[in-house]
CSV table of C-alpha atoms and ligand atoms in Angstrom, one decimal:
chain,number,residue,atom,x,y,z
A,219,MET,CA,-136.2,-42.9,44.9
A,220,PRO,CA,-135.2,-40.5,47.7
A,221,GLU,CA,-132.4,-42.0,49.7
A,222,LEU,CA,-130.7,-41.0,52.9
A,223,PRO,CA,-129.5,-37.5,51.9
A,224,GLU,CA,-132.7,-36.5,50.2
A,225,VAL,CA,-134.9,-37.6,53.2
A,226,GLU,CA,-132.4,-35.9,55.6
A,227,THR,CA,-132.9,-32.7,53.6
A,228,ILE,CA,-136.7,-32.9,53.8
A,229,VAL,CA,-136.5,-33.7,57.5
A,230,ARG,CA,-134.3,-30.6,58.2
A,231,SER,CA,-136.8,-28.5,56.3
A,232,LEU,CA,-139.8,-30.0,58.3
A,233,GLN,CA,-137.9,-29.3,61.6
A,234,LYS,CA,-138.1,-25.6,60.8
A,235,THR,CA,-141.8,-25.7,59.9
A,236,VAL,CA,-143.9,-28.2,61.8
A,237,ILE,CA,-142.4,-28.8,65.2
A,238,GLY,CA,-144.8,-27.7,68.0
A,239,GLN,CA,-147.8,-27.9,65.6
A,240,ARG,CA,-150.9,-29.9,66.5
A,241,ILE,CA,-152.3,-32.0,63.8
A,242,VAL,CA,-156.0,-31.1,63.8
A,243,ARG,CA,-157.3,-32.9,60.7
A,244,VAL,CA,-156.3,-35.9,58.5
A,245,VAL,CA,-157.6,-36.5,55.0
A,246,VAL,CA,-156.7,-39.7,53.2
A,247,GLU,CA,-157.3,-39.6,49.5
A,248,TRP,CA,-155.6,-43.0,48.8
A,249,PRO,CA,-156.5,-45.5,51.6
A,250,PRO,CA,-154.0,-48.3,50.6
A,251,MET,CA,-151.2,-45.9,51.7
A,252,VAL,CA,-152.3,-46.1,55.4
A,253,GLN,CA,-153.7,-49.6,55.5
A,254,ARG,CA,-150.7,-51.3,57.1
A,255,SER,CA,-150.5,-48.7,59.9
A,256,PRO,CA,-150.6,-50.3,63.3
A,257,LEU,CA,-152.9,-47.5,64.6
A,258,ASN,CA,-155.7,-45.8,62.7
A,259,VAL,CA,-154.3,-42.6,61.2
A,260,LEU,CA,-157.8,-41.1,60.7
A,261,THR,CA,-159.0,-41.5,64.3
A,262,GLU,CA,-155.9,-41.7,66.4
A,263,LEU,CA,-153.8,-38.9,64.9
A,264,PRO,CA,-155.9,-35.8,65.1
A,265,GLY,CA,-155.2,-33.8,68.3
A,266,GLN,CA,-151.6,-35.0,68.6
A,267,ARG,CA,-148.8,-32.5,68.7
A,268,ILE,CA,-145.5,-32.9,66.7
A,269,GLN,CA,-142.7,-32.7,69.2
A,270,GLU,CA,-139.8,-33.7,67.1
A,271,VAL,CA,-138.9,-34.7,63.5
A,272,HIS,CA,-136.0,-36.9,62.6
A,273,ARG,CA,-134.9,-39.4,60.0
A,274,ARG,CA,-134.3,-43.2,60.3
A,275,GLY,CA,-133.0,-44.8,57.1
A,276,LYS,CA,-135.3,-43.5,54.4
A,277,TYR,CA,-138.2,-42.9,56.8
A,278,ILE,CA,-139.4,-39.5,58.1
A,279,VAL,CA,-140.2,-40.0,61.8
A,280,PHE,CA,-142.5,-37.5,63.7
A,281,SER,CA,-142.5,-38.0,67.5
A,282,LEU,CA,-145.9,-37.1,68.9
A,283,SER,CA,-147.2,-35.8,72.2
A,284,THR,CA,-148.7,-39.1,73.3
A,285,GLY,CA,-145.4,-41.0,72.7
A,286,ALA,CA,-146.7,-42.4,69.4
A,287,VAL,CA,-144.9,-41.9,66.2
A,288,LEU,CA,-146.0,-41.0,62.7
A,289,LEU,CA,-143.8,-42.4,60.0
A,290,ILE,CA,-143.7,-41.6,56.3
A,291,HIS,CA,-141.8,-43.6,53.7
A,292,LEU,CA,-141.5,-41.7,50.4
A,293,LYS,CA,-140.7,-44.8,48.3
A,294,MET,CA,-140.4,-44.0,44.6
A,295,SER,CA,-141.9,-40.6,44.1
A,296,GLY,CA,-143.2,-39.2,47.5
A,297,ARG,CA,-142.7,-35.7,48.7
A,298,VAL,CA,-143.8,-33.9,51.8
A,299,TYR,CA,-144.3,-30.2,51.9
A,300,VAL,CA,-146.1,-27.6,54.0
A,301,CYS,CA,-148.3,-24.9,52.5
A,302,ALA,CA,-151.2,-22.7,53.3
A,303,ALA,CA,-154.5,-24.6,53.5
A,304,ASP,CA,-155.9,-22.5,50.6
A,305,ALA,CA,-152.9,-23.2,48.4
A,306,PRO,CA,-154.0,-24.6,45.0
A,307,PRO,CA,-155.2,-28.2,45.2
A,308,ASP,CA,-152.7,-30.8,44.1
A,309,PRO,CA,-154.1,-33.9,42.4
A,310,TYR,CA,-151.2,-36.0,43.5
A,311,VAL,CA,-151.6,-35.3,47.3
A,312,ARG,CA,-152.6,-38.7,48.9
A,313,VAL,CA,-152.7,-37.7,52.5
A,314,THR,CA,-153.2,-34.2,54.0
A,315,PHE,CA,-152.4,-33.3,57.6
A,316,GLY,CA,-154.2,-30.1,58.7
A,317,LEU,CA,-152.1,-28.1,61.2
A,318,GLU,CA,-153.5,-25.9,63.9
A,319,ASP,CA,-152.1,-22.7,62.5
A,320,GLY,CA,-154.1,-23.1,59.3
A,321,ARG,CA,-151.3,-24.6,57.2
A,322,GLU,CA,-151.3,-28.1,55.7
A,323,MET,CA,-148.6,-30.7,55.6
A,324,ARG,CA,-149.2,-32.6,52.3
A,325,PHE,CA,-147.9,-36.0,51.3
A,326,ARG,CA,-147.8,-35.9,47.5
A,327,ASP,CA,-147.0,-39.1,45.6
A,328,PRO,CA,-147.8,-39.5,41.9
A,329,ARG,CA,-146.9,-43.2,41.9
A,330,LYS,CA,-148.7,-44.1,45.1
A,331,PHE,CA,-146.0,-46.5,46.5
A,332,GLY,CA,-145.4,-44.3,49.6
A,333,ARG,CA,-146.6,-45.4,53.0
A,334,VAL,CA,-147.8,-43.7,56.2
A,335,TYR,CA,-147.8,-45.4,59.6
A,336,LEU,CA,-149.0,-44.4,63.0
A,337,ALA,CA,-147.5,-46.7,65.7
A,338,PRO,CA,-147.3,-46.8,69.5
A,339,ASP,CA,-143.5,-46.9,69.1
A,340,ALA,CA,-141.1,-46.7,66.2
A,341,SER,CA,-139.7,-50.2,66.5
A,342,ARG,CA,-143.0,-51.6,65.3
A,343,VAL,CA,-142.2,-50.2,61.8
A,344,LEU,CA,-138.4,-49.6,62.0
A,345,GLY,CA,-137.3,-52.7,63.9
A,346,HIS,CA,-135.8,-54.4,60.7
A,347,LEU,CA,-133.5,-51.5,59.9
A,348,GLY,CA,-129.7,-51.9,60.1
A,349,PRO,CA,-127.4,-49.2,61.5
A,350,GLU,CA,-127.3,-45.6,60.4
A,351,PRO,CA,-124.2,-45.2,58.2
A,352,LEU,CA,-123.5,-41.7,59.6
A,353,ASP,CA,-124.2,-42.5,63.3
A,354,GLU,CA,-121.1,-41.5,65.3
A,355,HIS,CA,-121.3,-44.9,67.0
A,356,PHE,CA,-121.1,-46.7,63.6
A,357,THR,CA,-117.4,-47.1,63.4
A,358,GLU,CA,-115.2,-48.6,60.7
A,359,GLU,CA,-114.6,-51.5,63.0
A,360,MET,CA,-118.3,-52.1,63.4
A,361,PHE,CA,-118.7,-52.0,59.6
A,362,LEU,CA,-116.0,-54.7,59.3
A,363,VAL,CA,-117.7,-56.9,61.8
A,364,ARG,CA,-121.0,-56.4,59.9
A,365,ILE,CA,-119.6,-57.2,56.5
A,366,ASN,CA,-117.3,-60.0,57.5
A,367,GLY,CA,-118.9,-63.3,56.8
A,368,ARG,CA,-121.5,-61.8,54.4
A,369,ARG,CA,-121.7,-63.5,51.1
A,370,GLY,CA,-123.2,-62.5,47.7
A,371,MET,CA,-123.0,-59.5,45.5
A,372,ILE,CA,-121.8,-56.3,47.2
A,373,LYS,CA,-124.2,-53.8,45.6
A,374,PRO,CA,-127.5,-55.5,46.7
A,375,LEU,CA,-126.0,-56.0,50.1
A,376,LEU,CA,-125.3,-52.2,50.4
A,377,MET,CA,-129.0,-51.6,49.4
A,378,ASP,CA,-130.3,-54.1,51.9
A,379,GLN,CA,-131.9,-51.9,54.5
A,380,SER,CA,-131.4,-54.5,57.2
A,381,PHE,CA,-127.6,-54.3,56.5
A,382,LEU,CA,-127.3,-50.5,56.4
A,383,ALA,CA,-130.2,-48.1,56.6
A,384,GLY,CA,-130.7,-45.4,54.0
A,385,VAL,CA,-128.4,-46.4,51.1
A,386,GLY,CA,-130.1,-47.0,47.7
A,387,ASN,CA,-129.1,-47.2,44.1
A,388,ILE,CA,-127.4,-43.9,43.7
A,389,TYR,CA,-125.3,-43.9,46.8
A,390,ALA,CA,-124.3,-47.6,46.4
A,391,ASP,CA,-123.0,-46.9,42.9
A,392,GLU,CA,-121.2,-43.7,43.9
A,393,ALA,CA,-119.6,-45.3,47.0
A,394,LEU,CA,-118.5,-48.4,45.1
A,395,PHE,CA,-116.8,-46.1,42.5
A,396,GLN,CA,-115.0,-44.2,45.3
A,397,ALA,CA,-113.9,-47.5,46.8
A,398,ARG,CA,-112.9,-48.9,43.4
A,399,ILE,CA,-115.1,-52.0,43.7
A,400,ARG,CA,-117.3,-53.3,40.9
A,401,PRO,CA,-121.0,-53.6,41.9
A,402,ARG,CA,-121.0,-57.3,41.0
A,403,ARG,CA,-118.1,-58.2,43.3
A,404,ARG,CA,-119.0,-60.7,45.9
A,405,ALA,CA,-118.7,-59.5,49.5
A,406,GLU,CA,-116.6,-62.5,50.5
A,407,THR,CA,-113.9,-61.6,47.9
A,408,LEU,CA,-113.3,-58.1,49.3
A,409,SER,CA,-110.0,-57.5,51.0
A,410,GLU,CA,-109.9,-55.8,54.4
A,411,GLU,CA,-108.4,-52.7,52.7
A,412,GLU,CA,-111.3,-52.7,50.2
A,413,LYS,CA,-113.9,-53.0,53.0
A,414,ARG,CA,-112.3,-50.1,54.9
A,415,ALA,CA,-112.3,-48.0,51.7
A,416,LEU,CA,-115.9,-48.9,51.2
A,417,TYR,CA,-116.9,-47.7,54.7
A,418,ARG,CA,-115.1,-44.4,54.1
A,419,ALA,CA,-116.6,-44.0,50.7
A,420,ILE,CA,-120.2,-44.5,51.9
A,421,GLN,CA,-119.7,-41.8,54.6
A,422,ARG,CA,-118.0,-39.5,52.1
A,423,VAL,CA,-120.7,-39.6,49.4
A,424,LEU,CA,-123.6,-39.4,52.0
A,425,ILE,CA,-122.0,-36.4,53.8
A,426,ARG,CA,-121.2,-34.6,50.6
A,427,SER,CA,-124.8,-35.1,49.2
A,428,ILE,CA,-126.4,-33.8,52.4
A,429,GLU,CA,-124.2,-30.7,52.1
A,430,LEU,CA,-125.7,-30.3,48.6
A,431,ASN,CA,-129.3,-31.0,49.8
A,432,GLY,CA,-129.3,-34.4,48.0
A,433,ALA,CA,-129.6,-35.1,44.3
A,434,THR,CA,-132.2,-33.9,41.9
A,435,LEU,CA,-132.9,-36.4,39.1
A,436,ALA,CA,-134.3,-36.0,35.7
A,437,ASP,CA,-137.7,-37.5,36.9
A,438,GLY,CA,-138.2,-34.3,38.9
A,439,MET,CA,-139.6,-36.2,41.8
A,440,TYR,CA,-137.2,-34.7,44.3
A,441,GLN,CA,-136.1,-31.1,43.8
A,442,GLY,CA,-133.7,-28.6,45.3
A,443,GLY,CA,-130.6,-30.7,45.5
A,444,SER,CA,-127.4,-30.4,43.5
A,445,PHE,CA,-125.4,-33.6,44.3
A,446,GLN,CA,-126.3,-34.8,40.8
A,447,ASN,CA,-123.6,-32.4,39.5
A,448,ASP,CA,-121.1,-34.5,41.5
A,449,PHE,CA,-122.1,-37.9,40.2
A,450,CYS,CA,-119.0,-39.8,39.1
A,451,VAL,CA,-120.8,-42.8,37.6
A,452,TYR,CA,-124.6,-42.8,38.4
A,453,SER,CA,-126.7,-42.2,35.3
A,454,ARG,CA,-123.5,-41.4,33.3
A,455,GLU,CA,-123.4,-44.3,30.9
A,456,GLY,CA,-121.0,-43.7,28.0
A,457,GLN,CA,-119.6,-40.5,29.6
A,458,PRO,CA,-116.0,-40.4,30.6
A,459,CYS,CA,-114.9,-41.5,34.1
A,460,PRO,CA,-113.7,-38.4,36.0
A,461,THR,CA,-110.6,-40.3,37.1
A,462,CYS,CA,-109.4,-42.2,34.0
A,463,GLY,CA,-111.6,-41.1,31.1
A,464,SER,CA,-113.0,-44.6,30.3
A,465,PRO,CA,-116.6,-44.6,29.2
A,466,ILE,CA,-118.9,-45.4,32.2
A,467,GLU,CA,-120.8,-48.7,31.7
A,468,ARG,CA,-124.3,-49.7,32.8
A,469,ILE,CA,-125.3,-53.2,33.8
A,470,LYS,CA,-128.5,-54.5,35.3
A,471,ILE,CA,-128.4,-56.1,38.8
A,472,GLY,CA,-131.9,-57.4,39.7
A,473,GLN,CA,-134.2,-54.9,38.0
A,474,ARG,CA,-132.0,-51.9,38.7
A,475,SER,CA,-129.3,-50.2,36.6
A,476,SER,CA,-125.8,-50.1,38.0
A,477,TYR,CA,-123.1,-47.8,36.7
A,478,PHE,CA,-119.4,-48.3,37.1
A,479,CYS,CA,-116.0,-47.5,35.5
A,480,PRO,CA,-114.6,-50.7,33.9
A,481,THR,CA,-111.0,-49.5,34.5
A,482,CYS,CA,-111.0,-48.0,38.0
A,483,GLN,CA,-113.3,-50.6,39.6
A,484,THR,CA,-112.2,-54.2,40.0
B,803,ZN,ZN1,-112.1,-44.8,35.6
């Protein structure tokens, strides 16, 4: 699933290609993808101009000329790209946004879990999200306040979008490795030093991944990034830990695989 760095990379690319464009046509090939939208994408979106594109958590947010917002969540396998309208048809495109200059912005999603929302304001869809981990106002002290008093396993907490926005399986595993904390540790057992190390590790892995345009995984759903070459633990079961050489272990937490070094992480 694309996480914060991958969505950030897509947003930076869209900022260069669609800002100022008017959306003239919308085609929905897979209606469940737009069913939970507060406003009707088919009737309310055409005619609106894209004024700005930014990211919030794992959402792509398009600010529109009427003050409304178009939001796209890529979920497991979504991708948004811009091409000429006469580019070859793509059977996995679920929603097409025709632009006034003749190009199309296509939302491609083989697994169909992605979602599109048109809302009068962003809070209707994004109101549940916790802080942005890279926001300059999100300080180490604020992270301490947020994590103090929280109970339960640390990894699911990091992936809880209402706790922190944008961190998923990859960056939770990599940050916990950098902070030398096992994914099954309970939040209430972390020392203040470990919490501070975790805050810095989250920032470090996200910033590094954005520099490398995110991570391209073997599933090929997201392409163009190279942070996968910097993975210390994620998807590296049985391979040596880059710090101590111990084989990386994989465990299941919920339905998701978690990777960690049994020696470096406690
Ligand atoms: Zn190790």
